[in-house]
């Protein structure tokens, strides 16, 4: 079976831009993986994501070379109607992707646009609301919701389209640590229950490394690092590309320098605490 | 301007009137509006206002409508004074002044009992193009967001020493510029993000999108609409043919 996402030698340059925003990018993501995309601002992450859900080249034009395929079908050759049902895109600011006056109508927005019959739409909306645990908010207006709730509403709208690939653009940047943790747990649950593939752009790696299968680091439009979170975060290059390594990996590196080496590859505070405790015995 | 927003902003309610088909509510308000224009004497106008008060009572919005009436009355006072100065006719001056209150109440009754969702439905029944309806929907949807934006920008600029409440009128208007520019920039950025999100969720993919909710007129709606029409015709008929009341 083909991979869920295949990016081959992709390059894209915006009109009038001096250099390519993405250049010669390759990536393969099998179905059901959670991949974290990291890199400094302006490194081309946003552009790359927009080539996956078709905003590039269908909404923004420019010099496009190479190919992006989702579930085996070329993004360039599909229209937004098909793409909207394959690739879900959760944008950074939930406020700006909620259009309607009530939560349930907003969740139905995409389904209305592709002409899903009312009965089926009702089912899919209810299911999406249930999946995110917000059935009780169905009749609320957007301005009556907290940021975390808005985020869930926006995600419900994305999931109601039953996409096989979901892109999350800095999903925790507006959330407090507790809510951010809930969101990460939700991503893991959706992958497990529905087999959804996730591409997550994120700066706060400490929450995501627990569930991520792979970490891809971009710099100046190119892929510079790719591997398991463990390999990359404990490698020497991550900091060079401005990846904010979680405090727990920094602590282990510090301990190692002082000759108090642990196994040196632990990703969560829990694992580290358990190991340090075990040693004291 | 606060009295205006208070008199026209929808708040959720659960009265039989709120539950009516929005098109019926529009019809009732339109009939009341036209009635206020048709009346020729103060007493007839009082009858129309009595109907409005009855509707407000059913809709359990008497208090809000009362407040709107009182606040509108201050405006009416102007109308009255200007009329009495120029026409020296007490009856017509009173009529014009009270008529203004009645017009405001008839429209306000529609807006305070009709949710934006229902307004959208009404627009759809008039077969307005989807883009127009959607533009209206997003405009209303983002009113609270923009208000919050404005407050935040004002606070930010005040904390940097901008004095919004000082100086004469020209100075004050000029002082609003540092608030307006970020607000406009914010809105442009926001609309760009909205466009991307719309596109990603297949806006405009099919010529005839479906709809999650369907408003159907119930028997009650039809009865109420017919009753309202009957009352209107009977009222108009009696005003013009049976009770030609003229003040001395």
Short mmCIF file of C-alpha atoms in Angstrom, two decimals:
data_model
loop_
_atom_site.label_atom_id
_atom_site.label_comp_id
_atom_site.label_asym_id
_atom_site.label_seq_id
_atom_site.Cartn_x
_atom_site.Cartn_y
_atom_site.Cartn_z
CA UNK A 1 0.00 0.00 0.00
CA UNK A 2 1.15 3.50 -0.79
CA UNK A 3 2.03 5.76 2.11
CA UNK A 4 -0.61 8.18 3.37
CA UNK A 5 1.50 11.17 2.44
CA UNK A 6 4.18 11.20 -0.22
CA UNK A 7 6.11 14.34 -0.99
CA UNK A 8 8.60 14.06 -3.86
CA UNK A 9 11.22 16.70 -4.65
CA UNK A 10 8.74 19.44 -3.81
CA UNK A 11 9.75 23.03 -4.45
CA UNK A 12 7.55 26.08 -4.24
CA UNK A 13 8.29 29.74 -4.74
CA UNK A 14 5.72 32.47 -4.14
CA UNK A 15 5.36 35.00 -6.95
CA UNK A 16 7.96 37.79 -6.63
CA UNK A 17 9.71 36.00 -3.75
CA UNK A 18 13.50 36.02 -4.00
CA UNK A 19 13.91 32.36 -2.96
CA UNK A 20 11.94 29.16 -2.71
CA UNK A 21 9.84 28.80 0.44
CA UNK A 22 10.17 25.02 0.18
CA UNK A 23 12.93 23.48 -1.85
CA UNK A 24 13.61 19.91 -2.87
CA UNK A 25 11.56 18.46 -0.01
CA UNK A 26 11.00 14.71 0.33
CA UNK A 27 8.84 13.03 2.94
CA UNK A 28 6.95 9.76 3.33
CA UNK A 29 4.40 9.24 6.09
CA UNK A 30 2.71 5.84 6.48
CA UNK A 31 -0.89 5.68 7.60
CA UNK A 32 -1.46 6.10 11.34
CA UNK A 33 1.79 7.89 12.15
CA UNK A 34 2.06 11.05 14.20
CA UNK A 35 4.79 13.22 12.74
CA UNK A 36 5.97 16.43 14.34
CA UNK A 37 7.32 19.14 12.08
CA UNK A 38 9.60 21.65 13.78
CA UNK A 39 11.81 24.50 12.75
CA UNK A 40 12.20 28.25 13.25
CA UNK A 41 9.61 30.73 12.00
CA UNK A 42 9.84 31.36 8.30
CA UNK A 43 11.48 27.99 7.60
CA UNK A 44 8.71 26.97 5.20
CA UNK A 45 6.55 24.86 7.52
CA UNK A 46 3.36 26.76 6.74
CA UNK A 47 4.02 26.62 3.01
CA UNK A 48 4.68 22.90 3.19
CA UNK A 49 1.43 22.26 5.06
CA UNK A 50 -0.52 24.28 2.51
CA UNK A 51 0.81 22.13 -0.31
CA UNK A 52 -0.57 19.08 1.48
CA UNK A 53 -4.17 20.23 1.80
CA UNK A 54 -4.18 21.90 -1.61
CA UNK A 55 -4.36 25.60 -0.65
CA UNK A 56 -1.16 25.56 -2.69
CA UNK A 57 -1.56 25.43 -5.68
CA UNK A 58 -5.38 25.78 -5.74
CA UNK A 59 -5.66 29.03 -3.79
CA UNK A 60 -2.12 30.42 -3.97
CA UNK A 61 -0.22 30.14 -7.21
CA UNK A 62 3.52 30.25 -7.72
CA UNK A 63 6.36 28.18 -9.13
CA UNK A 64 5.47 24.63 -8.21
CA UNK A 65 7.75 21.68 -8.90
CA UNK A 66 7.69 18.12 -7.69
CA UNK A 67 4.65 16.26 -6.43
CA UNK A 68 2.54 15.77 -3.33
CA UNK A 69 0.26 12.75 -3.07
CA UNK A 70 -2.27 12.02 -0.36
CA UNK A 71 -3.52 8.45 -0.23
CA UNK A 72 -1.93 7.92 -3.63
CA UNK A 73 -3.74 10.79 -5.40
CA UNK A 74 -1.91 13.88 -6.54
CA UNK A 75 -2.91 17.06 -4.68
CA UNK A 76 -2.33 19.14 -7.76
CA UNK A 77 -4.72 17.00 -9.78
CA UNK A 78 -7.50 16.88 -7.14
CA UNK A 79 -10.00 19.65 -6.43
CA UNK A 80 -10.68 21.23 -3.05
CA UNK A 81 -13.88 19.25 -2.68
CA UNK A 82 -12.00 15.94 -2.68
CA UNK A 83 -9.08 17.30 -0.72
CA UNK A 84 -11.28 18.71 2.02
CA UNK A 85 -12.45 15.16 2.73
CA UNK A 86 -8.95 13.67 2.72
CA UNK A 87 -6.94 16.28 4.52
CA UNK A 88 -8.20 18.14 7.57
CA UNK A 89 -6.44 21.36 8.47
CA UNK A 90 -6.66 22.79 11.96
CA UNK A 91 -5.28 26.32 11.77
CA UNK A 92 -3.45 28.02 14.56
CA UNK A 93 -6.18 30.41 15.66
CA UNK A 94 -9.45 28.57 16.27
CA UNK A 95 -11.36 31.86 16.31
CA UNK A 96 -10.74 32.42 12.62
CA UNK A 97 -12.08 29.08 11.48
CA UNK A 98 -15.45 29.16 13.20
CA UNK A 99 -17.98 30.77 10.92
CA UNK A 100 -21.45 30.03 12.19
CA UNK A 101 -23.51 31.20 15.16
CA UNK A 102 -23.87 27.83 16.81
CA UNK A 103 -21.34 25.10 17.42
CA UNK A 104 -23.28 22.37 15.64
CA UNK A 105 -23.88 24.49 12.56
CA UNK A 106 -20.21 25.28 12.40
CA UNK A 107 -19.23 21.63 12.70
CA UNK A 108 -21.62 21.00 9.79
CA UNK A 109 -20.10 23.79 7.67
CA UNK A 110 -17.83 21.58 5.55
CA UNK A 111 -20.49 18.91 5.18
CA UNK A 112 -23.02 21.49 3.97
CA UNK A 113 -20.49 22.73 1.45
CA UNK A 114 -20.00 19.31 -0.13
CA UNK A 115 -23.72 18.62 -0.15
CA UNK A 116 -24.02 15.80 2.38
CA UNK A 117 -27.71 14.85 2.87
CA UNK A 118 -29.26 16.13 6.09
CA UNK A 119 -29.72 12.80 7.90
CA UNK A 120 -26.17 11.69 7.29
CA UNK A 121 -24.92 15.15 8.22
CA UNK A 122 -26.79 15.03 11.53
CA UNK A 123 -25.10 11.71 12.36
CA UNK A 124 -21.64 12.88 11.41
CA UNK A 125 -21.97 16.13 13.34
CA UNK A 126 -23.20 14.34 16.45
CA UNK A 127 -20.41 11.81 16.15
CA UNK A 128 -17.73 14.49 15.81
CA UNK A 129 -19.12 16.36 18.82
CA UNK A 130 -19.15 13.16 20.85
CA UNK A 131 -15.62 12.27 19.80
CA UNK A 132 -14.36 15.57 21.18
CA UNK A 133 -16.57 15.46 24.25
CA UNK A 134 -18.42 18.67 23.40
CA UNK A 135 -21.95 17.39 22.72
CA UNK A 136 -23.21 19.69 25.48
CA UNK A 137 -21.90 22.74 23.61
CA UNK A 138 -23.87 22.02 20.42
CA UNK A 139 -26.18 25.04 20.74
CA UNK A 140 -23.64 27.51 22.10
CA UNK A 141 -22.46 30.57 20.20
CA UNK A 142 -18.72 30.85 19.45
CA UNK A 143 -18.24 33.90 21.66
CA UNK A 144 -19.51 31.95 24.64
CA UNK A 145 -16.64 29.44 24.42
CA UNK A 146 -13.18 29.34 25.98
CA UNK A 147 -10.10 29.04 23.76
CA UNK A 148 -9.79 25.34 24.50
CA UNK A 149 -13.43 24.78 23.64
CA UNK A 150 -13.08 26.77 20.42
CA UNK A 151 -10.13 24.61 19.51
CA UNK A 152 -12.26 21.50 20.00
CA UNK A 153 -15.11 22.93 17.96
CA UNK A 154 -12.74 23.75 15.12
CA UNK A 155 -11.26 20.24 15.32
CA UNK A 156 -14.75 18.70 15.36
CA UNK A 157 -15.51 20.60 12.14
CA UNK A 158 -12.34 19.17 10.62
CA UNK A 159 -13.03 15.60 11.80
CA UNK A 160 -16.66 15.63 10.64
CA UNK A 161 -15.26 15.54 7.11
CA UNK A 162 -13.65 12.18 8.01
CA UNK A 163 -10.18 13.04 6.77
CA UNK A 164 -7.53 10.33 6.79
CA UNK A 165 -4.76 12.89 7.31
CA UNK A 166 -5.03 15.75 9.79
CA UNK A 167 -2.70 18.73 9.90
CA UNK A 168 -2.43 20.63 13.16
CA UNK A 169 -0.69 24.00 12.91
CA UNK A 170 0.71 24.88 16.35
CA UNK A 171 -2.38 23.52 18.06
CA UNK A 172 -1.25 24.25 21.60
CA UNK A 173 0.12 27.76 21.13
CA UNK A 174 -3.02 29.42 22.52
CA UNK A 175 -3.76 26.84 25.19
CA UNK A 176 -2.77 26.62 28.82
CA UNK A 177 -0.60 23.59 29.74
CA UNK A 178 -3.52 21.51 31.06
CA UNK A 179 -5.68 22.01 27.97
CA UNK A 180 -2.65 21.48 25.75
CA UNK A 181 -2.04 18.14 27.47
CA UNK A 182 -5.67 17.16 26.84
CA UNK A 183 -5.30 17.98 23.17
CA UNK A 184 -2.20 15.82 22.82
CA UNK A 185 -4.00 12.94 24.54
CA UNK A 186 -6.87 13.41 22.13
CA UNK A 187 -4.54 13.20 19.13
CA UNK A 188 -3.15 9.91 20.45
CA UNK A 189 -6.67 8.59 21.00
CA UNK A 190 -7.85 9.50 17.50
CA UNK A 191 -4.83 7.80 15.99
CA UNK A 192 -5.56 4.68 18.00
CA UNK A 193 -9.35 4.61 17.43
CA UNK A 194 -9.60 5.85 13.86
CA UNK A 195 -6.13 5.24 12.48
CA UNK A 196 -5.85 8.92 11.57
CA UNK A 197 -2.46 10.16 10.39
CA UNK A 198 -1.26 13.42 11.95
CA UNK A 199 1.21 16.05 10.89
CA UNK A 200 1.72 18.46 13.77
CA UNK A 201 3.69 21.68 13.68
CA UNK A 202 4.75 22.43 17.19
CA UNK A 203 7.29 24.32 19.21
CA UNK A 204 6.34 22.85 22.57
CA UNK A 205 7.90 19.47 22.03
CA UNK A 206 7.77 18.32 25.65
CA UNK A 207 4.10 17.41 25.30
CA UNK A 208 4.25 15.84 21.89
CA UNK A 209 7.36 13.68 22.07
CA UNK A 210 5.40 11.15 24.10
CA UNK A 211 3.05 10.37 21.22
CA UNK A 212 5.10 11.30 18.17
CA UNK A 213 6.57 8.57 15.98
CA UNK A 214 8.83 10.87 14.08
CA UNK A 215 10.29 14.32 14.21
CA UNK A 216 11.14 16.27 11.07
CA UNK A 217 13.13 19.47 11.35
CA UNK A 218 13.07 22.10 8.61
CA UNK A 219 15.37 24.98 7.97
CA UNK A 220 15.29 27.44 5.10
CA UNK A 221 12.81 25.38 3.11
CA UNK A 222 14.76 22.15 3.38
CA UNK A 223 14.47 19.06 5.50
CA UNK A 224 17.53 19.03 7.74
CA UNK A 225 16.74 16.32 10.28
CA UNK A 226 14.42 13.34 10.36
CA UNK A 227 14.19 10.55 12.88
CA UNK A 228 12.57 9.37 16.08
CA UNK A 229 12.15 12.10 18.71
CA UNK A 230 14.69 10.24 20.85
CA UNK A 231 17.39 10.20 18.18
CA UNK A 232 16.95 13.81 17.27
CA UNK A 233 16.52 15.34 20.71
CA UNK A 234 19.53 13.51 22.11
CA UNK A 235 21.56 14.09 18.96
CA UNK A 236 23.87 17.07 18.62
CA UNK A 237 22.11 18.89 15.80
CA UNK A 238 18.68 19.69 17.24
CA UNK A 239 19.74 22.84 19.07
CA UNK A 240 21.70 24.03 16.07
CA UNK A 241 18.42 24.34 14.16
CA UNK A 242 16.66 26.11 16.97
CA UNK A 243 14.58 23.17 18.14
CA UNK A 244 13.56 23.87 21.71
CA UNK A 245 14.43 20.60 23.41
CA UNK A 246 12.28 19.61 26.36
CA UNK A 247 13.59 20.41 29.83
CA UNK A 248 13.87 16.72 30.67
CA UNK A 249 16.34 16.05 27.84
CA UNK A 250 18.35 19.11 28.79
CA UNK A 251 18.52 17.88 32.36
CA UNK A 252 19.81 14.51 31.22
CA UNK A 253 22.46 16.12 29.08
CA UNK A 254 23.47 18.20 32.07
CA UNK A 255 23.64 15.15 34.32
CA UNK A 256 25.73 13.38 31.72
CA UNK A 257 28.23 16.25 31.61
CA UNK A 258 28.61 16.03 35.38
CA UNK A 259 29.29 12.34 35.10
CA UNK A 260 25.92 11.40 36.51
CA UNK A 261 24.89 9.70 33.31
CA UNK A 262 21.49 8.12 33.07
CA UNK A 263 20.59 5.92 30.14
CA UNK A 264 20.37 9.33 28.56
CA UNK A 265 17.44 8.73 26.25
CA UNK A 266 14.40 9.36 28.41
CA UNK A 267 11.70 11.57 27.03
CA UNK A 268 9.38 12.23 29.94
CA UNK A 269 9.92 13.52 33.45
CA UNK A 270 8.14 10.37 34.69
CA UNK A 271 10.67 8.04 33.08
CA UNK A 272 13.58 10.05 34.41
CA UNK A 273 12.15 10.19 37.92
CA UNK A 274 11.59 6.43 37.89
CA UNK A 275 15.16 5.77 36.79
CA UNK A 276 16.71 8.13 39.34
CA UNK A 277 14.63 6.57 42.10
CA UNK A 278 15.66 3.07 41.03
CA UNK A 279 19.31 4.09 41.27
CA UNK A 280 19.06 5.37 44.80
CA UNK A 281 17.96 2.05 46.05
CA UNK B 1 -25.41 54.26 20.94
CA UNK B 2 -25.86 51.81 23.79
CA UNK B 3 -29.65 52.17 23.78
CA UNK B 4 -29.61 51.15 20.14
CA UNK B 5 -27.64 47.97 20.72
CA UNK B 6 -29.68 47.16 23.81
CA UNK B 7 -32.89 47.45 21.82
CA UNK B 8 -31.72 45.40 18.87
CA UNK B 9 -29.42 42.69 20.13
CA UNK B 10 -30.82 39.18 20.27
CA UNK B 11 -30.79 37.44 23.59
CA UNK B 12 -31.85 33.87 23.92
CA UNK B 13 -35.37 33.41 25.18
CA UNK B 14 -37.81 30.60 25.47
CA UNK B 15 -41.21 32.11 24.93
CA UNK B 16 -43.84 30.91 22.45
CA UNK B 17 -43.00 34.01 20.44
CA UNK B 18 -39.30 33.13 20.25
CA UNK B 19 -40.24 29.71 18.95
CA UNK B 20 -42.26 31.08 16.04
CA UNK B 21 -40.94 30.67 12.52
CA UNK B 22 -38.66 33.70 11.96
CA UNK B 23 -40.57 34.52 8.79
CA UNK B 24 -43.77 34.85 10.82
CA UNK B 25 -42.00 37.14 13.26
CA UNK B 26 -40.80 39.22 10.34
CA UNK B 27 -44.35 39.39 9.01
CA UNK B 28 -45.74 40.49 12.37
CA UNK B 29 -43.09 43.19 12.76
CA UNK B 30 -43.62 44.36 9.19
CA UNK B 31 -47.40 44.59 9.73
CA UNK B 32 -46.90 46.55 12.94
CA UNK B 33 -44.47 48.83 11.15
CA UNK B 34 -46.89 49.49 8.30
CA UNK B 35 -49.74 50.00 10.77
CA UNK B 36 -47.85 52.79 12.51
CA UNK B 37 -47.52 54.51 9.15
CA UNK B 38 -51.18 54.02 8.26
CA UNK B 39 -52.73 55.43 11.42
CA UNK B 40 -54.16 58.88 11.19
CA UNK B 41 -54.91 59.68 14.80
CA UNK B 42 -53.27 59.37 18.16
CA UNK B 43 -55.94 56.94 19.38
CA UNK B 44 -55.39 54.60 16.48
CA UNK B 45 -51.69 54.71 17.17
CA UNK B 46 -52.36 53.82 20.80
CA UNK B 47 -54.27 50.76 19.59
CA UNK B 48 -51.27 49.68 17.49
CA UNK B 49 -48.93 50.25 20.43
CA UNK B 50 -51.24 48.18 22.62
CA UNK B 51 -50.78 45.31 20.16
CA UNK B 52 -47.01 45.76 20.33
CA UNK B 53 -47.07 45.66 24.11
CA UNK B 54 -49.17 42.51 23.96
CA UNK B 55 -46.65 40.90 21.61
CA UNK B 56 -43.79 41.98 23.87
CA UNK B 57 -45.62 40.46 26.83
CA UNK B 58 -46.02 37.14 25.04
CA UNK B 59 -42.35 37.25 24.09
CA UNK B 60 -41.46 38.06 27.74
CA UNK B 61 -39.40 41.04 26.64
CA UNK B 62 -41.65 43.73 28.14
CA UNK B 63 -38.85 45.14 30.28
CA UNK B 64 -36.41 45.47 27.41
CA UNK B 65 -39.05 46.93 25.10
CA UNK B 66 -40.09 49.31 27.86
CA UNK B 67 -36.52 50.51 28.22
CA UNK B 68 -36.20 50.96 24.48
CA UNK B 69 -39.43 52.98 24.50
CA UNK B 70 -38.23 55.27 27.25
CA UNK B 71 -34.87 55.81 25.58
CA UNK B 72 -36.44 56.39 22.19
CA UNK B 73 -38.85 58.84 23.80
CA UNK B 74 -35.94 61.19 24.49
CA UNK B 75 -35.34 61.31 20.75
CA UNK B 76 -39.04 61.71 20.15
CA UNK B 77 -39.00 64.78 22.32
CA UNK B 78 -36.86 66.44 19.67
CA UNK B 79 -39.27 65.42 16.96
CA UNK B 80 -42.12 66.80 19.02
CA UNK B 81 -40.42 70.13 19.69
CA UNK B 82 -39.41 70.64 16.08
CA UNK B 83 -42.90 69.76 14.89
CA UNK B 84 -44.68 71.99 17.33
CA UNK B 85 -42.42 74.91 16.46
CA UNK B 86 -42.98 74.60 12.76
CA UNK B 87 -46.53 73.31 12.48
CA UNK B 88 -48.09 74.66 15.67
CA UNK B 89 -50.32 71.60 15.55
CA UNK B 90 -50.38 69.67 18.81
CA UNK B 91 -52.10 66.58 17.48
CA UNK B 92 -49.84 65.93 14.53
CA UNK B 93 -46.77 66.71 16.63
CA UNK B 94 -47.74 64.14 19.23
CA UNK B 95 -48.56 61.68 16.49
CA UNK B 96 -45.15 62.05 14.84
CA UNK B 97 -43.30 61.78 18.11
CA UNK B 98 -45.13 58.68 19.30
CA UNK B 99 -45.04 57.16 15.85
CA UNK B 100 -41.26 57.25 15.97
CA UNK B 101 -41.30 55.28 19.22
CA UNK B 102 -43.70 52.78 17.68
CA UNK B 103 -41.53 52.31 14.59
CA UNK B 104 -38.46 51.62 16.70
CA UNK B 105 -40.37 49.14 18.86
CA UNK B 106 -41.82 47.24 15.91
CA UNK B 107 -38.36 46.65 14.41
CA UNK B 108 -36.74 46.02 17.77
CA UNK B 109 -39.34 43.31 18.53
CA UNK B 110 -38.16 41.41 15.49
CA UNK B 111 -34.45 41.70 16.21
CA UNK B 112 -34.51 40.90 19.92
CA UNK B 113 -36.51 37.71 19.39
CA UNK B 114 -34.78 36.44 16.24
CA UNK B 115 -31.40 34.73 16.53
CA UNK B 116 -28.74 35.40 13.89
CA UNK B 117 -29.27 31.80 12.80
CA UNK B 118 -32.92 32.54 12.09
CA UNK B 119 -32.02 35.78 10.35
CA UNK B 120 -29.85 33.72 8.03
CA UNK B 121 -32.83 31.46 7.40
CA UNK B 122 -34.99 34.46 6.53
CA UNK B 123 -32.34 35.69 4.09
CA UNK B 124 -32.26 32.26 2.48
CA UNK B 125 -36.05 32.30 1.97
CA UNK B 126 -35.64 35.51 0.04
CA UNK B 127 -33.25 33.57 -2.21
CA UNK B 128 -30.35 35.93 -1.66
CA UNK B 129 -27.11 34.57 -3.16
CA UNK B 130 -25.20 32.30 -0.79
CA UNK B 131 -22.18 34.59 -0.80
CA UNK B 132 -24.29 37.50 0.39
CA UNK B 133 -25.89 35.44 3.15
CA UNK B 134 -22.51 34.10 4.22
CA UNK B 135 -20.99 37.58 4.26
CA UNK B 136 -23.80 38.67 6.56
CA UNK B 137 -23.34 35.60 8.77
CA UNK B 138 -19.60 36.14 9.23
CA UNK B 139 -20.08 39.87 9.74
CA UNK B 140 -22.49 39.27 12.62
CA UNK B 141 -20.43 36.36 13.92
CA UNK B 142 -17.33 38.54 14.23
CA UNK B 143 -18.97 41.53 15.91
CA UNK B 144 -18.08 40.33 19.44
CA UNK B 145 -14.58 39.37 18.28
CA UNK B 146 -13.97 42.78 16.77
CA UNK B 147 -15.33 44.49 19.87
CA UNK B 148 -12.88 42.56 21.99
CA UNK B 149 -10.08 43.44 19.57
CA UNK B 150 -10.98 47.11 19.82
CA UNK B 151 -10.97 47.07 23.60
CA UNK B 152 -7.61 45.31 23.69
CA UNK B 153 -6.04 47.71 21.21
CA UNK B 154 -7.44 50.71 23.08
CA UNK B 155 -6.04 49.37 26.34
CA UNK B 156 -2.68 48.68 24.74
CA UNK B 157 -2.45 52.14 23.24
CA UNK B 158 -3.65 53.80 26.44
CA UNK B 159 -0.97 51.96 28.37
CA UNK B 160 1.51 53.50 25.96
CA UNK B 161 0.23 56.96 26.79
CA UNK B 162 -2.49 57.54 24.20
CA UNK B 163 -5.13 59.87 25.61
CA UNK B 164 -8.47 59.04 24.05
CA UNK B 165 -10.62 61.22 26.27
CA UNK B 166 -8.71 64.46 25.99
CA UNK B 167 -8.99 67.47 23.75
CA UNK B 168 -11.64 68.83 21.43
CA UNK B 169 -13.60 66.78 18.96
CA UNK B 170 -10.98 67.01 16.18
CA UNK B 171 -8.22 66.02 18.56
CA UNK B 172 -10.26 63.05 19.75
CA UNK B 173 -10.97 61.85 16.26
CA UNK B 174 -7.26 62.12 15.44
CA UNK B 175 -6.44 60.19 18.60
CA UNK B 176 -8.53 57.29 17.33
CA UNK B 177 -6.11 56.71 14.45
CA UNK B 178 -3.65 54.64 16.52
CA UNK B 179 -6.59 52.43 17.44
CA UNK B 180 -8.05 52.18 13.97
CA UNK B 181 -4.87 51.21 12.14
CA UNK B 182 -4.09 48.08 14.19
CA UNK B 183 -7.79 47.20 14.09
CA UNK B 184 -7.84 47.36 10.30
CA UNK B 185 -4.58 45.42 10.01
CA UNK B 186 -5.93 42.79 12.42
CA UNK B 187 -9.09 42.46 10.39
CA UNK B 188 -7.21 42.05 7.13
CA UNK B 189 -5.06 39.29 8.64
CA UNK B 190 -8.17 37.69 10.08
CA UNK B 191 -10.02 37.73 6.79
CA UNK B 192 -7.04 36.08 5.09
CA UNK B 193 -7.10 33.29 7.66
CA UNK B 194 -10.86 32.96 7.30
CA UNK B 195 -10.52 32.60 3.55
CA UNK B 196 -7.99 29.79 3.99
CA UNK B 197 -10.21 27.99 6.49
CA UNK B 198 -13.26 28.38 4.23
CA UNK B 199 -11.37 27.01 1.28
CA UNK B 200 -10.05 24.09 3.36
CA UNK B 201 -13.59 23.20 4.31
CA UNK B 202 -14.79 23.17 0.71
CA UNK B 203 -16.69 26.45 0.64
CA UNK B 204 -18.37 26.78 -2.74
CA UNK B 205 -17.59 23.18 -3.76
CA UNK B 206 -21.11 22.39 -4.90
CA UNK B 207 -23.62 24.85 -6.36
CA UNK B 208 -26.38 23.79 -3.98
CA UNK B 209 -25.02 23.15 -0.48
CA UNK B 210 -27.24 21.29 1.96
CA UNK B 211 -28.16 22.55 5.42
CA UNK B 212 -28.01 20.90 8.81
CA UNK B 213 -31.15 22.51 10.11
CA UNK B 214 -34.42 22.95 8.35
CA UNK B 215 -37.00 25.40 9.52
CA UNK B 216 -40.48 24.20 8.82
CA UNK B 217 -43.58 26.25 9.42
CA UNK B 218 -45.77 24.42 11.88
CA UNK B 219 -49.55 24.69 12.00
CA UNK B 220 -49.15 27.19 14.86
CA UNK B 221 -46.93 29.36 12.67
CA UNK B 222 -49.50 29.39 9.91
CA UNK B 223 -52.37 30.15 12.28
CA UNK B 224 -50.43 32.98 13.90
CA UNK B 225 -49.49 34.43 10.52
CA UNK B 226 -53.11 34.32 9.33
CA UNK B 227 -54.36 35.81 12.59
CA UNK B 228 -51.84 38.64 12.33
CA UNK B 229 -52.91 39.36 8.77
CA UNK B 230 -56.59 39.25 9.75
CA UNK B 231 -56.01 41.62 12.65
CA UNK B 232 -54.11 43.97 10.38
CA UNK B 233 -56.84 44.02 7.72
CA UNK B 234 -59.60 44.41 10.31
CA UNK B 235 -57.67 47.19 12.02
CA UNK B 236 -56.95 49.05 8.80
CA UNK B 237 -60.56 48.66 7.71
CA UNK B 238 -61.97 49.97 10.97
CA UNK B 239 -59.52 52.88 11.09
CA UNK B 240 -60.49 54.00 7.64
CA UNK B 241 -64.17 53.17 7.32
CA UNK B 242 -65.78 52.62 10.66
CA UNK B 243 -64.08 54.82 13.20
CA UNK B 244 -62.86 57.96 11.49
CA UNK B 245 -61.81 59.45 14.81
CA UNK B 246 -60.64 63.01 14.52
CA UNK B 247 -59.29 65.01 17.39
CA UNK B 248 -60.89 68.39 17.75
#
